[in-house]
Coordinates of C-alpha atoms in Angstrom, one line a residue:
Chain A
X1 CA 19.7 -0.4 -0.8
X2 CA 16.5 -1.0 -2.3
X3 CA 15.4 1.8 -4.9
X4 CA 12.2 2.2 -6.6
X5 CA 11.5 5.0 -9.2
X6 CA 8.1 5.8 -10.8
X7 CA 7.7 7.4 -14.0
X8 CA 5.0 8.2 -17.2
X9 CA 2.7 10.3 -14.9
X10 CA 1.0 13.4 -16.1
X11 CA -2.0 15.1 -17.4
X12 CA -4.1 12.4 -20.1
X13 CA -7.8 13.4 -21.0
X14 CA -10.2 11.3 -20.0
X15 CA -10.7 7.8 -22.1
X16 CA -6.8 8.5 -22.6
X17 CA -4.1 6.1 -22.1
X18 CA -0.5 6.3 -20.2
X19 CA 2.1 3.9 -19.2
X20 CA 3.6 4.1 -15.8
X21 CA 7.2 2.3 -15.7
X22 CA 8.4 1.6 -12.0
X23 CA 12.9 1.2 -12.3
X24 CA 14.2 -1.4 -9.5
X25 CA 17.2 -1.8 -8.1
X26 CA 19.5 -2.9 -4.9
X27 CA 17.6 -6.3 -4.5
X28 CA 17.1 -9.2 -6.8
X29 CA 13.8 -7.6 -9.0
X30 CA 12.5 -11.3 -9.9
X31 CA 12.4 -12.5 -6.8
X32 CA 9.5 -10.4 -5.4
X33 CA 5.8 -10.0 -6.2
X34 CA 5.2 -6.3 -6.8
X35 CA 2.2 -3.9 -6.7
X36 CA 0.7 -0.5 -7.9
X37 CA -1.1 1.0 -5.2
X38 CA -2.6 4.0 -5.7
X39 CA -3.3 7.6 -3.6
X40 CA -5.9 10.2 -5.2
X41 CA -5.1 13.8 -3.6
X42 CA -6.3 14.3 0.0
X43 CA -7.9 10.2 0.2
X44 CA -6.2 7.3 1.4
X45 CA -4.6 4.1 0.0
X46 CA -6.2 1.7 -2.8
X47 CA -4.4 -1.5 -4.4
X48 CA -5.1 -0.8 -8.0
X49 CA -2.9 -4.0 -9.5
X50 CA -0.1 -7.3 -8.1
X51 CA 2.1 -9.3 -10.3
X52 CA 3.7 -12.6 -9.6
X53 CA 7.6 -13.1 -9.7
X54 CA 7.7 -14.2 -13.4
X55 CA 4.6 -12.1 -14.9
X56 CA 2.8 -15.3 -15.2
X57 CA -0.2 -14.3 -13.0
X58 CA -2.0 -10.8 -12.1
X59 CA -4.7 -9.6 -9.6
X60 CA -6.6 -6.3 -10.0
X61 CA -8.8 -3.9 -7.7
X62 CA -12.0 -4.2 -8.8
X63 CA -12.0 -0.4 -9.9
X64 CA -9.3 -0.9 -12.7
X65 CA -10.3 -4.3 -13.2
X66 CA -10.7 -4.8 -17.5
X67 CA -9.2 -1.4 -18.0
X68 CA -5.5 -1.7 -16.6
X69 CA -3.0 -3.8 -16.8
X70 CA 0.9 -4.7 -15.1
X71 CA 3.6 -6.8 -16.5
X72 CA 7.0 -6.8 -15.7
X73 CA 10.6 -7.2 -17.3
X74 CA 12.6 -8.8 -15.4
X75 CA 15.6 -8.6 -17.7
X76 CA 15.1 -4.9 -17.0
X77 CA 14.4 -4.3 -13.6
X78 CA 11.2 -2.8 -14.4
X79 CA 7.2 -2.9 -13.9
X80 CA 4.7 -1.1 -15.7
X81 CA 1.3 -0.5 -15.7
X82 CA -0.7 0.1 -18.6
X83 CA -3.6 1.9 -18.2
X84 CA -6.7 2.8 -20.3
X85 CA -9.9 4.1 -20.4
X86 CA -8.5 6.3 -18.1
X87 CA -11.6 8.4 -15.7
X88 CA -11.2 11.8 -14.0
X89 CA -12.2 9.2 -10.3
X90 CA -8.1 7.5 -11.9
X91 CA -6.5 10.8 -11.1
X92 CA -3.8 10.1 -8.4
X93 CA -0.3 9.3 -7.3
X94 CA 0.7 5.8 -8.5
X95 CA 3.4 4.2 -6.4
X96 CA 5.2 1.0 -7.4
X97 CA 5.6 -1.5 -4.3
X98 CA 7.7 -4.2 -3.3
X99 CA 6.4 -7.0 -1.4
X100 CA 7.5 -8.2 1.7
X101 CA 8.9 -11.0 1.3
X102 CA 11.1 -13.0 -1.1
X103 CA 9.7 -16.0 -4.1
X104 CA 6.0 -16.3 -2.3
X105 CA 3.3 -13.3 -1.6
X106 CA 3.0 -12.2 1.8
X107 CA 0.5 -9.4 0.5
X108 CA 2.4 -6.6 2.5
X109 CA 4.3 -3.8 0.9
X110 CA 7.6 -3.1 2.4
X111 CA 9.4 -1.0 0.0
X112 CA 8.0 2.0 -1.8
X113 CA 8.6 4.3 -4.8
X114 CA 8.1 8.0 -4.0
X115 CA 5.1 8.1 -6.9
X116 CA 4.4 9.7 -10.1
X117 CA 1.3 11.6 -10.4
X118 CA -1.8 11.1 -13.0
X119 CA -4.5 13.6 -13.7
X120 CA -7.0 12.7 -15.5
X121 CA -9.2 15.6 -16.7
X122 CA -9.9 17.9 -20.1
Chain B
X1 CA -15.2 -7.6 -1.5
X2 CA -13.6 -7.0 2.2
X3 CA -14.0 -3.9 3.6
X4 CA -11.9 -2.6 6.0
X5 CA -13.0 0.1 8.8
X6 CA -10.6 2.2 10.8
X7 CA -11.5 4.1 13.7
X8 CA -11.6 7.2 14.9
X9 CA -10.9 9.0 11.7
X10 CA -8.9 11.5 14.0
X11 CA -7.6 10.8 17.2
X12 CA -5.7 14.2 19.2
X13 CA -3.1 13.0 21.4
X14 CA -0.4 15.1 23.4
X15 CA 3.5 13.7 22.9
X16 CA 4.3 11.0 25.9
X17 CA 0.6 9.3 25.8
X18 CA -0.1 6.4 24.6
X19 CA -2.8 5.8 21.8
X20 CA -5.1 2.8 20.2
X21 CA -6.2 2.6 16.7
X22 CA -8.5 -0.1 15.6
X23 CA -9.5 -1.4 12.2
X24 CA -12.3 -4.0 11.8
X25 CA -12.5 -6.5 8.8
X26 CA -16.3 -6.8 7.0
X27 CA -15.3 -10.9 7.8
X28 CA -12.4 -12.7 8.6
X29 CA -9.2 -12.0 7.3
X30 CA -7.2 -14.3 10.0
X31 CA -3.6 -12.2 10.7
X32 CA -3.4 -11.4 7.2
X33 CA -3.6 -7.6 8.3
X34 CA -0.9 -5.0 8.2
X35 CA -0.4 -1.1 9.2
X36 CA 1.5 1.5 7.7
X37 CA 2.3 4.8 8.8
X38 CA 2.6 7.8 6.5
X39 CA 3.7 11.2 7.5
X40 CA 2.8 14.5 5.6
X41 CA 4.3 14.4 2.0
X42 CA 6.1 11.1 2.5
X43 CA 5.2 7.7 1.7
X44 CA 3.8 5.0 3.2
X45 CA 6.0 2.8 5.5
X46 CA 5.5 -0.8 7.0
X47 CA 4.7 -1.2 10.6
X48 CA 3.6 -4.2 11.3
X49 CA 2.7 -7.3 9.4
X50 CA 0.9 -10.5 10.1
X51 CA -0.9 -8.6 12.7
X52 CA 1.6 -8.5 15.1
X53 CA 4.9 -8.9 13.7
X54 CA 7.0 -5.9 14.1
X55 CA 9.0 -4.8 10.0
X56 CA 12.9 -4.3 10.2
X57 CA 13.4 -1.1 12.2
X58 CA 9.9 -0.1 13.6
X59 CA 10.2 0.9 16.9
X60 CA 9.5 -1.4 20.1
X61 CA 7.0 0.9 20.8
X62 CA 4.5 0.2 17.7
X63 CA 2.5 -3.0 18.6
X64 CA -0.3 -4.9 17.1
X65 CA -2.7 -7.6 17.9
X66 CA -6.1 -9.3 16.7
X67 CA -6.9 -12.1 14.7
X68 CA -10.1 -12.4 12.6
X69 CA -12.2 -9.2 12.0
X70 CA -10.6 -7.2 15.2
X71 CA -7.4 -5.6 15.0
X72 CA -5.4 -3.0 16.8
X73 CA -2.3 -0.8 16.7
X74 CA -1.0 1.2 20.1
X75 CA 1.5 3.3 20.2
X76 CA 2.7 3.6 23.3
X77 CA 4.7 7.0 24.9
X78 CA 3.7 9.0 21.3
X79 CA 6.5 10.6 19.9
X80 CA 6.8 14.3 18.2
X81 CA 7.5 12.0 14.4
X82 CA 4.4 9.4 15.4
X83 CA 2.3 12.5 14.4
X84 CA 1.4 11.0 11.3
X85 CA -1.6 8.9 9.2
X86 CA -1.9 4.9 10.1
X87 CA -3.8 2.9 7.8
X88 CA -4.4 -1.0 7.9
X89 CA -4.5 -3.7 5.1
X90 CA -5.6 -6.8 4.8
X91 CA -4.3 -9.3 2.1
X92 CA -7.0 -12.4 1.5
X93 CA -4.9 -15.2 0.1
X94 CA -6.2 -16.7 -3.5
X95 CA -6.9 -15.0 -5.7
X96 CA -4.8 -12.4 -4.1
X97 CA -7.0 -9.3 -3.0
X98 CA -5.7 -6.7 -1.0
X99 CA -8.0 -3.4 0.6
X100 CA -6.9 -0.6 2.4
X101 CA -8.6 0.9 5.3
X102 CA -9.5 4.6 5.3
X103 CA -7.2 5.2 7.8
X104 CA -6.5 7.2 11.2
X105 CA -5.0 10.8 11.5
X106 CA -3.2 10.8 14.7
X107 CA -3.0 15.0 15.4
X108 CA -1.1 16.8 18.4

């Protein structure tokens, strides 16, 4: 059964940094592209960030772009994303994502974490 | 950037009817589109991918269609746990850029 688990959320003061970790497990972790998509309270969905299978290559929204960043550990099961420069506009829950499909992107997400929650504000 | 645009924002249905949601692409995304469906305090869950393509377990009665900038999503005979939000994504290729639309509240 796939499992994804979220933490490093919580209150950071604005032009603060955090580290979100995203724990994997019941499928084979390096096999799948995975994402961080985002959900401030009350909106809807935005992609913040997508890694390849082997960390080699990333892709940001262009709201984070130059201010986050994801890598993975594969040896660990694990994603992260590191973010800075953090803005009140940041404050949300974070959810880790699988993709769809197995070795190439398909771009859709089927497997999610339940989210760890950011607030940005002083 | 492509911009996706659901409509209506909120739709009120009564259980046993059948609703449409669409979501328009600001240019061509081909079939690269998906919905998800997210019920109150949950998270989000794969419909339908590839426009049209059912995920593992969604029910017969979720269907998409469209190709290009048009898409749609009907539920068909709503059920009390279809009561939820339904938001579309598109997913343009290389490099690999993925938006959200703002989504549709489907309300009893």
């Amino acid at each position: 059964q796939v499992q994804l688990v979220e933490s490093g959320g919580g209150l950071v003061r604005p032009g603060g940094s955090l580290r979100l970790s995203c724990a994997a497990s019941g499928f084979t972790f390096s096999d799948y592209y995975m994402g961080w998509i985002r959900q401030a309270p009350g909106k809807g969905l935005e992609w913040v960030a997508y890694i390849s299978t082997a960390g080699g290559t990333e892709h940001y929204g262009d709201s984070v772009k130059g201010r986050f960043i994801i890598t993975r550990d594969n040896a660990e099961n694990s994603l992260y994303l590191q973010m800075n420069s953090l803005r009140a506009d940041d404050t949300a829950v974070y959810y880790c994502a699988r993709d769809l499909t197995a070795v190439v992107a398909a771009g859709y997400f089927d497997n999610w974490g339940q989210g760890t929650l950011v607030t940005v504000s002083s | 950037e492509i911009v996706m645009t659901q409509s209506p924002a909120t739709v009120s249905v009564s259980p046993g009817e059948r609703v449409t949601l669409s979501c328009r692409a600001s240019q061509s995304v081909s079939t690269n589109l998906a919905w998800y469906q997210q019920r109150p305090g949950q998270t989000p869950r794969l419909l339908i991918y590839g426009a049209s393509i059912g995920a593992t377990g969604v029910p017969a009665r979720f269907r998409g269609s469209g190709s290009g900038t048009e898409f749609t999503l009907t539920i068909s005979s709503l059920q009390p746990e279809d009561f939820a939000v339904y938001y579309c994504q598109q997913y343009n290729g290389w490099p690999p850029a993925l938006t959200f639309g703002g989504g549709t509240k489907v309300e009893i």
